[in-house]
Amino acid sequence: MAEIRCPNCGKNNPDVLDVCQFCQTPLKPESVLRIGQTPTKKNTGELESVLPDWLKDVRQQARDSAEADAAAQAAAQSRSQKSEPPDLLAGLASQTGSGDDEDVPDWLASINPTAKPKPSTPSTPEPSTDFFSQFDSGESKPEAVSEPSQTDAPSWMDDLREQSPPPAEKDELSAWFSQASEQPEEIVELDSDVQQSDSGWASNLGSVSTSAEKPAPKEEEDLSWLHNLEAAAKQTGDLQSPKQDVDWKANFEMPSMPSPSASSQEDLSWLDNLGGIEEPSQPVPQQPSTPQDDLSWLNKFGGTEEPSQPSQPAAPQEDLGWLNNLGAISEPQPSAATPNQPIPSQPFASEEDLGWLNKLGRAPEPSQPSSALTSGTSVEGAQEKPASSEDLSWLNNLGGIPESLQSSEAQKDLSWLNSLGGESEPLSTPPFGGAPIEGSSPRQTAPLNKEHQQETEPDWLKSAIQPPSMPAPGDLSMDWFAGTEQVADEKPVAATTQPTPFETNIASTPSESSTLSNQDVDSLFSVEMPDWLSRPETGATESASQQAGVPPAEIDESLSPVDLPSWVQAMRPVEAVISETRSSVADQPTETEGPLAGLQGVIPIAPIGSSRRPKAVSLKLQASDEQQASAALLEQILGSETSPRALITSSFVASQQWLRWALAGLLLIVLSTIIFLRSQTIPVSASLPLEVGNVSNAVMSIPAGAKVLVVIDYEPALAGEMEAASGSLLDQIVLLSHPNLSFISTSPNGAALVERLLSNTKINQPAPDGFGYQAGAQYLNLGYLPGGSAGILGFIEVPGRINSSANVQSFSEYSALVILSDHAESGRAWVEQLQNQKQNDLALTNQPLLMVASAQAGPLLQPYVSSGQITGMVSGLSDAARYEFVNNSRPGIARNYWDAFGIGLIISIALMIVGGLWSLFTGIRERRTEAKQG
Amino acid sequence: MRIFTAAFAIAAGFIVLLGYFFPDQLEALRLLLIDWAIIIAGMAVLVGIFNLVAVQMEKIRARQKGGTYAVILILALILTFGLGLILGPDHPYMRLAMDAIIMPVEASLMAILAVTLIYASIRLLRRRVDVVSVLFLVVAVIFLILTAPTPFGPILGDSGNQAIINFLGMFSSGGARGLLIGIALGTLLTGLRVLFGIDRPYGGN
């Protein structure tokens, strides 16, 4: 191989490579695939040599495994192609495998001459090795060996083949075999386990040695030997009757005899012996070492002990009648069947008796006695046969066919096949009915209870014909609600009728029969049925009786009453409906054809357009008048929720506006006129209240030129009242004492009201109208005192510390304290803080505290006056006017307001009285109107 | 922080309270704390004014309803405050502002109150007619009649009027005393709660 040197690493690479195997560098310029280029296709097989060794090994292993898998798959495929019923002899084929060829007798191996091929030869498809495939007419059909042991065909088989006549003519046996071969071929495999277990008995055979056989002729075997056997049988006429007492064992020795015929011609005399037919004696190769009693044990299976027989010249007499006995009814065998006596062959050749085949596939008969459950019984039953008469009848029992039936139905009785098709036509005799069979019973799943013998239908079929518990959806009849009494009563009636598979029995069968049927079902399937399936329907009668008013079932039924669940009972219609819809089943005709043949009343007769038609139901909602009214009301309420509610308040708002305007105008006009006219018509009382007299007395005690503290704690809104009330007091104090006034306020606006007060009271007016007080000289405005109570406390304790403008060192230097307040809190705070300080400072004990309060604060400060904490108090305009009157009507502010004040009060009182009465009257009238409307 | 504030407040309260019982030892400290309270209260007025301005400014910025009045308010505030700082509170212009604006406005509001009370008394019986409303109205009318100056003088004479006033005053005085006692007790309880830290009006709860 040419090499290419890598341009990158410099190492040599095979020329078939495109890239360097060391550095993956492209070796060829053309190997580099560029964008847009199409890669060139190369044969990957050329690269086989450049593959690494490990990859080659893997590929080789894969090939080998693939081949092996293919061979196995082919063998399995051929095996799986057959879907016929399991080959009963399949287990025998596997026994010949596992390499222990010496233990497998030849005759056993010869049973499945077409054994499966070896795995080493996967190319060869594994031929069918079932029993039936042996009978295939294709002579050229290869026969594979299933087990290595089977490859060595027994010598006796070879002798048989040699001795067997050439299968030249196509006889009936061939035809029968061809028919049998139509069935799916099945490989008969001998289980290795069975092979091992049978090694013991196989050794007894002795004479059969398979090891000496050659596999080559085995593979070349075909069914020609069977044909030869058939021909030989015909010659001898042994096919007419089965041989009962045949030393078939001797026939097995016959293969030891050399057969002059060709190897392809097989001696099937052993097959005759299986069926009790003595094969025609043919020179068969005899095993030199074959013991004489090697196959006698097989007779024991059939309940006959046949002495070991040497090779018998009965080969010519061999026939295939035994084949009939395999599946056919066992014919009464002769009591004494001597060895070598040709077994009368059954008319197989002429009549193609394939009844035994029928028996093989026939279902177990329910009418069979109960002793047919186990296969052992069949064997035992076979043992009961007379030894001479039924040597191989056990083979017949393999098919589960009672002997009593074999005689009558041996003739092409394939009716069972018909029954499998489930024909509905009533049979003259049930498929599986009949007289109870006594005696030995083959393997069959017959019910244990013999009472079931009388029943005609099989159990497995009975479940199909058993009517459902619930009626059909279209069944309008309520008959199925009927009590079970009638159902049970009518059951015997139904039992006498023609049993049909589609008998619609609504009610269940009685418990007893149901138990039997369930047992049959159980025995049929040989499985443990669940309780719910096998439990008899108990209490069905009781539930039916509890259904009140349920009309009795009108149709015939044989089922036991059903215990209806509660929800089903709740769905029951009303009795009236039931009564209406109930139809007389007896009046209705009986069906004669179709699946409902024999039934009555399943589908009620409802003539077209008759009254039975269900009533038309109106789609409109049926609502009463009351319900409709309620619905309308609800709709109205819901509609009102979304609609806005109209507010009718215009009249109310207008009357309020005019009234207010009227009141305001009246008061304004009247009072303004009175003030403007300076009317003083309303007299002022000269008697002073007590607290007002105390004020006057306190003012009289203030020394001249003393310091008086005046606290202004009112708002500008009440300045008019306060100025009118305090004017006369301050005027008297100034007039009598000429004190130094100090004004302080605990509100921010108080400091601004000092000048207004002094101006209105004409204190700071120049003489002769006022007292000519000067700011800073005669009076001081200390301003605003913050902190509320804390500030008052601090000022009382140390006035100069809190307010540096104060010209006193202690609060006791003030001769009097005059508090002008329009709210009780301020006065209370001053009173409380001052009272506390008076306890500490005795000089404050005689300090008068004069209070000038508005009419609204006076009542709240009255307790302090009553307690003596306040020396005197002037409350409101009335006290001020009186005080001013006593003071020679100085300054006259209160007197000016007095008339207007009086008139205003009178008007207010009048309005309150008149208006109240009017409102009372109108209110009562409105409430009466609303009450009448409501 | 919360603990510090609470501790300081409680300590201050206890010092002021104990200062009354121990004047020689805690007099000066108590007076000092009171001075600080007065100063802080005075500054609180300015803080209130500043808060007022801030609220009105926010109203103006958000263009809420009444923003125009907020503008007038702020302008008036600035003008008055400025003139007061400059001219002094005793300046005639400042008096003019007080006499011409503040006083009439507040006085008018009080006059409207009188009309409103009369109107309410007139419609009282139309809204609700029960014993309490009738009794209230009757008592009010009687009191007004007794105290109202008439051209004819007191209706029942001076002595009669005085007797009736004293009789009615007896009830009012009793009610007033009850109110005052309740106020005093409430004030005492509030003080104790603050001293014990139960209530923390200064924040930090």
PDB file of N, CA and C in Angstrom, chain A residues 652 656 659 667 682-683 685 716-719 752 755-756 786-787 791 793 797 801-802 828 836 859-860 863-864 866 898 902 908-909 911-913 915-916 919 926-927, chain B residues 20 30-32 34-35 38 41-42 45 95 98 102-103 106 110 115 118-119 121-123 125-127 129 137 141 144-145 148-151 158 173 176-177 179-180 183:
ATOM      1  N   PHE A 652     -86.205  70.781  50.164  1.00  0.00           N
ATOM      2  CA  PHE A 652     -85.633  70.871  51.503  1.00  0.00           C
ATOM      3  C   PHE A 652     -84.499  71.870  51.529  1.00  0.00           C
ATOM      4  N   GLN A 656     -84.362  75.752  53.719  1.00  0.00           N
ATOM      5  CA  GLN A 656     -83.282  76.042  54.655  1.00  0.00           C
ATOM      6  C   GLN A 656     -82.557  77.329  54.268  1.00  0.00           C
ATOM      7  N   LEU A 659     -84.805  80.461  55.133  1.00  0.00           N
ATOM      8  CA  LEU A 659     -84.943  80.635  56.572  1.00  0.00           C
ATOM      9  C   LEU A 659     -83.686  81.246  57.167  1.00  0.00           C
ATOM     10  N   LEU A 667     -82.076  89.761  62.186  1.00  0.00           N
ATOM     11  CA  LEU A 667     -81.199  90.122  63.297  1.00  0.00           C
ATOM     12  C   LEU A 667     -80.281  91.280  62.910  1.00  0.00           C
ATOM     13  N   ILE A 682     -83.857  99.842  77.347  1.00  0.00           N
ATOM     14  CA  ILE A 682     -83.953  98.645  78.225  1.00  0.00           C
ATOM     15  C   ILE A 682     -83.175  98.990  79.504  1.00  0.00           C
ATOM     16  N   PRO A 683     -83.824  98.877  80.583  1.00  0.00           N
ATOM     17  CA  PRO A 683     -83.153  99.291  81.820  1.00  0.00           C
ATOM     18  C   PRO A 683     -82.142  98.265  82.295  1.00  0.00           C
ATOM     19  N   SER A 685     -80.269  96.529  85.557  1.00  0.00           N
ATOM     20  CA  SER A 685     -80.546  96.299  86.962  1.00  0.00           C
ATOM     21  C   SER A 685     -79.357  96.828  87.798  1.00  0.00           C
ATOM     22  N   PRO A 716     -59.858  86.814  69.228  1.00  0.00           N
ATOM     23  CA  PRO A 716     -60.437  88.007  68.586  1.00  0.00           C
ATOM     24  C   PRO A 716     -61.926  87.888  68.315  1.00  0.00           C
ATOM     25  N   ALA A 717     -62.429  86.631  68.189  1.00  0.00           N
ATOM     26  CA  ALA A 717     -63.844  86.454  67.890  1.00  0.00           C
ATOM     27  C   ALA A 717     -64.720  86.953  69.036  1.00  0.00           C
ATOM     28  N   LEU A 718     -64.265  86.862  70.279  1.00  0.00           N
ATOM     29  CA  LEU A 718     -65.059  87.280  71.427  1.00  0.00           C
ATOM     30  C   LEU A 718     -64.503  88.595  72.021  1.00  0.00           C
ATOM     31  N   ALA A 719     -63.738  89.243  71.230  1.00  0.00           N
ATOM     32  CA  ALA A 719     -63.158  90.495  71.713  1.00  0.00           C
ATOM     33  C   ALA A 719     -64.235  91.525  72.063  1.00  0.00           C
ATOM     34  N   ALA A 752     -51.655  90.788  70.676  1.00  0.00           N
ATOM     35  CA  ALA A 752     -52.095  91.792  69.697  1.00  0.00           C
ATOM     36  C   ALA A 752     -53.401  92.462  70.128  1.00  0.00           C
ATOM     37  N   GLU A 755     -53.615  96.451  72.823  1.00  0.00           N
ATOM     38  CA  GLU A 755     -53.824  97.830  72.363  1.00  0.00           C
ATOM     39  C   GLU A 755     -55.293  98.096  72.064  1.00  0.00           C
ATOM     40  N   ARG A 756     -55.915  97.124  71.449  1.00  0.00           N
ATOM     41  CA  ARG A 756     -57.335  97.282  71.132  1.00  0.00           C
ATOM     42  C   ARG A 756     -58.132  97.441  72.432  1.00  0.00           C
ATOM     43  N   PRO A 786     -45.440  81.023  76.312  1.00  0.00           N
ATOM     44  CA  PRO A 786     -45.644  79.664  75.777  1.00  0.00           C
ATOM     45  C   PRO A 786     -45.618  78.622  76.901  1.00  0.00           C
ATOM     46  N   GLY A 787     -45.913  77.413  76.527  1.00  0.00           N
ATOM     47  CA  GLY A 787     -45.786  76.275  77.443  1.00  0.00           C
ATOM     48  C   GLY A 787     -47.035  75.942  78.195  1.00  0.00           C
ATOM     49  N   GLY A 791     -45.611  77.019  81.400  1.00  0.00           N
ATOM     50  CA  GLY A 791     -45.207  78.409  81.322  1.00  0.00           C
ATOM     51  C   GLY A 791     -45.823  79.251  82.427  1.00  0.00           C
ATOM     52  N   LEU A 793     -46.689  78.156  85.316  1.00  0.00           N
ATOM     53  CA  LEU A 793     -45.989  77.796  86.543  1.00  0.00           C
ATOM     54  C   LEU A 793     -44.625  78.495  86.636  1.00  0.00           C
ATOM     55  N   GLU A 797     -43.563  81.289  89.349  1.00  0.00           N
ATOM     56  CA  GLU A 797     -42.451  81.048  90.261  1.00  0.00           C
ATOM     57  C   GLU A 797     -41.360  82.103  90.124  1.00  0.00           C
ATOM     58  N   ARG A 801     -37.395  85.150  85.017  1.00  0.00           N
ATOM     59  CA  ARG A 801     -36.654  84.093  84.319  1.00  0.00           C
ATOM     60  C   ARG A 801     -37.340  83.685  83.056  1.00  0.00           C
ATOM     61  N   ILE A 802     -38.650  83.712  83.124  1.00  0.00           N
ATOM     62  CA  ILE A 802     -39.403  83.280  81.936  1.00  0.00           C
ATOM     63  C   ILE A 802     -39.519  84.451  80.957  1.00  0.00           C
ATOM     64  N   ARG A 828     -58.718  78.001  84.409  1.00  0.00           N
ATOM     65  CA  ARG A 828     -58.433  76.886  85.321  1.00  0.00           C
ATOM     66  C   ARG A 828     -56.942  76.717  85.528  1.00  0.00           C
ATOM     67  N   ASN A 836     -51.250  76.626  93.879  1.00  0.00           N
ATOM     68  CA  ASN A 836     -50.108  75.852  94.335  1.00  0.00           C
ATOM     69  C   ASN A 836     -49.004  76.782  94.860  1.00  0.00           C
ATOM     70  N   PRO A 859     -70.033  79.603  83.671  1.00  0.00           N
ATOM     71  CA  PRO A 859     -70.532  78.491  84.491  1.00  0.00           C
ATOM     72  C   PRO A 859     -69.438  77.511  84.884  1.00  0.00           C
ATOM     73  N   LEU A 860     -68.451  77.298  83.998  1.00  0.00           N
ATOM     74  CA  LEU A 860     -67.389  76.354  84.297  1.00  0.00           C
ATOM     75  C   LEU A 860     -66.410  76.915  85.340  1.00  0.00           C
ATOM     76  N   PRO A 863     -67.400  77.187  89.998  1.00  0.00           N
ATOM     77  CA  PRO A 863     -66.930  76.426  91.165  1.00  0.00           C
ATOM     78  C   PRO A 863     -65.698  77.038  91.813  1.00  0.00           C
ATOM     79  N   TYR A 864     -64.814  77.572  90.969  1.00  0.00           N
ATOM     80  CA  TYR A 864     -63.646  78.181  91.541  1.00  0.00           C
ATOM     81  C   TYR A 864     -64.042  79.431  92.340  1.00  0.00           C
ATOM     82  N   SER A 866     -66.943  79.762  93.795  1.00  0.00           N
ATOM     83  CA  SER A 866     -67.633  79.272  94.993  1.00  0.00           C
ATOM     84  C   SER A 866     -66.608  78.757  96.006  1.00  0.00           C
ATOM     85  N   TRP A 898     -76.342  96.855  75.477  1.00  0.00           N
ATOM     86  CA  TRP A 898     -77.379  96.242  76.287  1.00  0.00           C
ATOM     87  C   TRP A 898     -78.712  96.228  75.584  1.00  0.00           C
ATOM     88  N   GLY A 902     -80.557  92.882  74.389  1.00  0.00           N
ATOM     89  CA  GLY A 902     -81.888  92.560  74.855  1.00  0.00           C
ATOM     90  C   GLY A 902     -82.829  92.295  73.706  1.00  0.00           C
ATOM     91  N   SER A 908     -84.684  86.322  69.372  1.00  0.00           N
ATOM     92  CA  SER A 908     -84.272  84.903  69.340  1.00  0.00           C
ATOM     93  C   SER A 908     -85.279  84.036  70.074  1.00  0.00           C
ATOM     94  N   ILE A 909     -85.710  84.533  71.194  1.00  0.00           N
ATOM     95  CA  ILE A 909     -86.680  83.737  71.953  1.00  0.00           C
ATOM     96  C   ILE A 909     -87.958  83.593  71.168  1.00  0.00           C
ATOM     97  N   LEU A 911     -88.333  83.768  67.968  1.00  0.00           N
ATOM     98  CA  LEU A 911     -88.112  82.853  66.838  1.00  0.00           C
ATOM     99  C   LEU A 911     -88.045  81.396  67.299  1.00  0.00           C
ATOM    100  N   MET A 912     -87.418  81.180  68.362  1.00  0.00           N
ATOM    101  CA  MET A 912     -87.338  79.805  68.853  1.00  0.00           C
ATOM    102  C   MET A 912     -88.700  79.264  69.225  1.00  0.00           C
ATOM    103  N   ILE A 913     -89.492  80.111  69.839  1.00  0.00           N
ATOM    104  CA  ILE A 913     -90.809  79.608  70.237  1.00  0.00           C
ATOM    105  C   ILE A 913     -91.689  79.398  69.018  1.00  0.00           C
ATOM    106  N   GLY A 915     -90.883  79.274  65.841  1.00  0.00           N
ATOM    107  CA  GLY A 915     -90.323  78.313  64.900  1.00  0.00           C
ATOM    108  C   GLY A 915     -90.408  76.895  65.408  1.00  0.00           C
ATOM    109  N   GLY A 916     -90.207  76.714  66.675  1.00  0.00           N
ATOM    110  CA  GLY A 916     -90.311  75.380  67.238  1.00  0.00           C
ATOM    111  C   GLY A 916     -91.699  74.817  67.140  1.00  0.00           C
ATOM    112  N   SER A 919     -92.379  74.043  63.523  1.00  0.00           N
ATOM    113  CA  SER A 919     -91.666  72.804  63.141  1.00  0.00           C
ATOM    114  C   SER A 919     -92.342  71.591  63.756  1.00  0.00           C
ATOM    115  N   GLU A 926     -96.256  65.731  58.629  1.00  0.00           N
ATOM    116  CA  GLU A 926     -95.508  64.899  57.683  1.00  0.00           C
ATOM    117  C   GLU A 926     -95.468  63.443  58.125  1.00  0.00           C
ATOM    118  N   ARG A 927     -95.309  63.239  59.359  1.00  0.00           N
ATOM    119  CA  ARG A 927     -95.269  61.850  59.823  1.00  0.00           C
ATOM    120  C   ARG A 927     -96.618  61.182  59.659  1.00  0.00           C
TER     121      ARG A 927
ATOM    122  N   TYR B  20     -41.077  69.251  93.534  1.00  0.00           N
ATOM    123  CA  TYR B  20     -42.046  69.858  94.429  1.00  0.00           C
ATOM    124  C   TYR B  20     -41.874  69.337  95.860  1.00  0.00           C
ATOM    125  N   ARG B  30     -35.423  71.340  88.351  1.00  0.00           N
ATOM    126  CA  ARG B  30     -36.810  71.406  87.900  1.00  0.00           C
ATOM    127  C   ARG B  30     -37.062  72.672  87.103  1.00  0.00           C
ATOM    128  N   LEU B  31     -36.576  73.790  87.635  1.00  0.00           N
ATOM    129  CA  LEU B  31     -36.755  75.028  86.890  1.00  0.00           C
ATOM    130  C   LEU B  31     -36.057  74.971  85.536  1.00  0.00           C
ATOM    131  N   LEU B  32     -34.919  74.305  85.509  1.00  0.00           N
ATOM    132  CA  LEU B  32     -34.206  74.181  84.231  1.00  0.00           C
ATOM    133  C   LEU B  32     -35.029  73.378  83.238  1.00  0.00           C
ATOM    134  N   ILE B  34     -38.168  72.992  83.277  1.00  0.00           N
ATOM    135  CA  ILE B  34     -39.362  73.747  82.885  1.00  0.00           C
ATOM    136  C   ILE B  34     -39.006  74.803  81.860  1.00  0.00           C
ATOM    137  N   ASP B  35     -37.865  75.405  82.026  1.00  0.00           N
ATOM    138  CA  ASP B  35     -37.437  76.374  81.029  1.00  0.00           C
ATOM    139  C   ASP B  35     -37.286  75.713  79.670  1.00  0.00           C
ATOM    140  N   ILE B  38     -40.636  75.188  78.135  1.00  0.00           N
ATOM    141  CA  ILE B  38     -41.233  76.416  77.617  1.00  0.00           C
ATOM    142  C   ILE B  38     -40.602  76.784  76.285  1.00  0.00           C
ATOM    143  N   ALA B  41     -41.848  74.406  73.655  1.00  0.00           N
ATOM    144  CA  ALA B  41     -43.228  74.736  73.308  1.00  0.00           C
ATOM    145  C   ALA B  41     -43.283  75.961  72.416  1.00  0.00           C
ATOM    146  N   GLY B  42     -42.451  76.949  72.676  1.00  0.00           N
ATOM    147  CA  GLY B  42     -42.416  78.127  71.824  1.00  0.00           C
ATOM    148  C   GLY B  42     -41.961  77.782  70.420  1.00  0.00           C
ATOM    149  N   VAL B  45     -44.616  76.226  68.152  1.00  0.00           N
ATOM    150  CA  VAL B  45     -45.489  77.109  67.389  1.00  0.00           C
ATOM    151  C   VAL B  45     -44.909  77.357  66.007  1.00  0.00           C
ATOM    152  N   ARG B  95     -51.308  96.766  63.714  1.00  0.00           N
ATOM    153  CA  ARG B  95     -52.595  96.943  64.363  1.00  0.00           C
ATOM    154  C   ARG B  95     -53.707  97.020  63.338  1.00  0.00           C
ATOM    155  N   MET B  98     -54.564  93.704  62.325  1.00  0.00           N
ATOM    156  CA  MET B  98     -55.345  93.049  63.370  1.00  0.00           C
ATOM    157  C   MET B  98     -56.749  93.632  63.432  1.00  0.00           C
ATOM    158  N   ILE B 102     -58.313  90.560  61.042  1.00  0.00           N
ATOM    159  CA  ILE B 102     -58.475  89.405  61.943  1.00  0.00           C
ATOM    160  C   ILE B 102     -59.722  89.555  62.793  1.00  0.00           C
ATOM    161  N   MET B 103     -59.882  90.665  63.375  1.00  0.00           N
ATOM    162  CA  MET B 103     -61.016  90.872  64.244  1.00  0.00           C
ATOM    163  C   MET B 103     -62.341  90.776  63.523  1.00  0.00           C
ATOM    164  N   GLU B 106     -63.152  87.009  62.441  1.00  0.00           N
ATOM    165  CA  GLU B 106     -63.555  86.108  63.531  1.00  0.00           C
ATOM    166  C   GLU B 106     -64.860  86.533  64.157  1.00  0.00           C
ATOM    167  N   MET B 110     -68.492  84.338  64.558  1.00  0.00           N
ATOM    168  CA  MET B 110     -69.275  84.201  65.773  1.00  0.00           C
ATOM    169  C   MET B 110     -70.696  84.660  65.583  1.00  0.00           C
ATOM    170  N   VAL B 115     -76.840  82.865  64.410  1.00  0.00           N
ATOM    171  CA  VAL B 115     -77.944  82.582  63.482  1.00  0.00           C
ATOM    172  C   VAL B 115     -78.136  81.066  63.356  1.00  0.00           C
ATOM    173  N   ILE B 118     -80.006  79.652  66.318  1.00  0.00           N
ATOM    174  CA  ILE B 118     -81.428  79.950  66.287  1.00  0.00           C
ATOM    175  C   ILE B 118     -82.136  79.055  65.285  1.00  0.00           C
ATOM    176  N   TYR B 119     -81.550  78.902  64.128  1.00  0.00           N
ATOM    177  CA  TYR B 119     -82.129  78.042  63.097  1.00  0.00           C
ATOM    178  C   TYR B 119     -82.214  76.596  63.571  1.00  0.00           C
ATOM    179  N   SER B 121     -82.439  75.521  66.637  1.00  0.00           N
ATOM    180  CA  SER B 121     -83.465  75.415  67.660  1.00  0.00           C
ATOM    181  C   SER B 121     -84.854  75.412  67.050  1.00  0.00           C
ATOM    182  N   ILE B 122     -85.025  76.169  65.967  1.00  0.00           N
ATOM    183  CA  ILE B 122     -86.326  76.219  65.299  1.00  0.00           C
ATOM    184  C   ILE B 122     -86.642  74.847  64.693  1.00  0.00           C
ATOM    185  N   ARG B 123     -85.695  74.174  64.046  1.00  0.00           N
ATOM    186  CA  ARG B 123     -85.935  72.904  63.352  1.00  0.00           C
ATOM    187  C   ARG B 123     -85.701  71.695  64.238  1.00  0.00           C
ATOM    188  N   LEU B 125     -87.538  70.448  66.658  1.00  0.00           N
ATOM    189  CA  LEU B 125     -88.727  69.638  66.841  1.00  0.00           C
ATOM    190  C   LEU B 125     -89.204  69.001  65.535  1.00  0.00           C
ATOM    191  N   ARG B 126     -88.738  69.489  64.426  1.00  0.00           N
ATOM    192  CA  ARG B 126     -89.135  68.883  63.161  1.00  0.00           C
ATOM    193  C   ARG B 126     -88.334  67.609  62.907  1.00  0.00           C
ATOM    194  N   ARG B 127     -87.107  67.579  63.313  1.00  0.00           N
ATOM    195  CA  ARG B 127     -86.273  66.389  63.090  1.00  0.00           C
ATOM    196  C   ARG B 127     -86.605  65.285  64.076  1.00  0.00           C
ATOM    197  N   VAL B 129     -88.771  64.543  67.739  1.00  0.00           N
ATOM    198  CA  VAL B 129     -89.709  64.963  68.772  1.00  0.00           C
ATOM    199  C   VAL B 129     -89.645  63.933  69.873  1.00  0.00           C
ATOM    200  N   LEU B 137     -85.225  72.371  74.754  1.00  0.00           N
ATOM    201  CA  LEU B 137     -85.697  73.615  74.136  1.00  0.00           C
ATOM    202  C   LEU B 137     -86.475  74.472  75.154  1.00  0.00           C
ATOM    203  N   VAL B 141     -85.350  78.272  76.416  1.00  0.00           N
ATOM    204  CA  VAL B 141     -86.246  79.433  76.240  1.00  0.00           C
ATOM    205  C   VAL B 141     -86.505  80.115  77.593  1.00  0.00           C
ATOM    206  N   LEU B 144     -83.427  82.046  78.686  1.00  0.00           N
ATOM    207  CA  LEU B 144     -83.260  83.262  77.898  1.00  0.00           C
ATOM    208  C   LEU B 144     -84.296  84.321  78.325  1.00  0.00           C
ATOM    209  N   ILE B 145     -85.460  83.866  78.608  1.00  0.00           N
ATOM    210  CA  ILE B 145     -86.493  84.814  79.012  1.00  0.00           C
ATOM    211  C   ILE B 145     -86.112  85.460  80.357  1.00  0.00           C
ATOM    212  N   ALA B 148     -82.891  87.655  79.677  1.00  0.00           N
ATOM    213  CA  ALA B 148     -82.933  88.667  78.604  1.00  0.00           C
ATOM    214  C   ALA B 148     -83.456  90.006  79.185  1.00  0.00           C
ATOM    215  N   PRO B 149     -82.726  90.996  78.842  1.00  0.00           N
ATOM    216  CA  PRO B 149     -83.238  92.315  79.307  1.00  0.00           C
ATOM    217  C   PRO B 149     -84.485  92.725  78.499  1.00  0.00           C
ATOM    218  N   THR B 150     -85.409  93.104  79.179  1.00  0.00           N
ATOM    219  CA  THR B 150     -86.633  93.516  78.518  1.00  0.00           C
ATOM    220  C   THR B 150     -86.865  95.020  78.775  1.00  0.00           C
ATOM    221  N   PRO B 151     -87.624  95.582  77.923  1.00  0.00           N
ATOM    222  CA  PRO B 151     -87.890  97.001  78.164  1.00  0.00           C
ATOM    223  C   PRO B 151     -88.677  97.242  79.455  1.00  0.00           C
ATOM    224  N   ASP B 158     -86.210  91.454  90.047  1.00  0.00           N
ATOM    225  CA  ASP B 158     -84.804  91.135  90.308  1.00  0.00           C
ATOM    226  C   ASP B 158     -84.670  89.924  91.220  1.00  0.00           C
ATOM    227  N   SER B 173     -73.761  74.412  88.026  1.00  0.00           N
ATOM    228  CA  SER B 173     -72.567  74.378  88.867  1.00  0.00           C
ATOM    229  C   SER B 173     -72.186  72.948  89.204  1.00  0.00           C
ATOM    230  N   ALA B 176     -70.627  71.448  86.235  1.00  0.00           N
ATOM    231  CA  ALA B 176     -69.298  72.014  86.011  1.00  0.00           C
ATOM    232  C   ALA B 176     -68.279  71.412  86.969  1.00  0.00           C
ATOM    233  N   ARG B 177     -68.663  71.262  88.197  1.00  0.00           N
ATOM    234  CA  ARG B 177     -67.714  70.667  89.154  1.00  0.00           C
ATOM    235  C   ARG B 177     -67.394  69.232  88.751  1.00  0.00           C
ATOM    236  N   LEU B 179     -67.299  68.053  85.817  1.00  0.00           N
ATOM    237  CA  LEU B 179     -66.349  68.110  84.716  1.00  0.00           C
ATOM    238  C   LEU B 179     -64.946  68.440  85.206  1.00  0.00           C
ATOM    239  N   LEU B 180     -64.862  69.384  86.078  1.00  0.00           N
ATOM    240  CA  LEU B 180     -63.535  69.775  86.546  1.00  0.00           C
ATOM    241  C   LEU B 180     -62.853  68.642  87.305  1.00  0.00           C
ATOM    242  N   ILE B 183     -61.676  66.178  84.779  1.00  0.00           N
ATOM    243  CA  ILE B 183     -60.500  66.661  84.077  1.00  0.00           C
ATOM    244  C   ILE B 183     -59.268  66.517  84.945  1.00  0.00           C
TER     245      ILE B 183
END
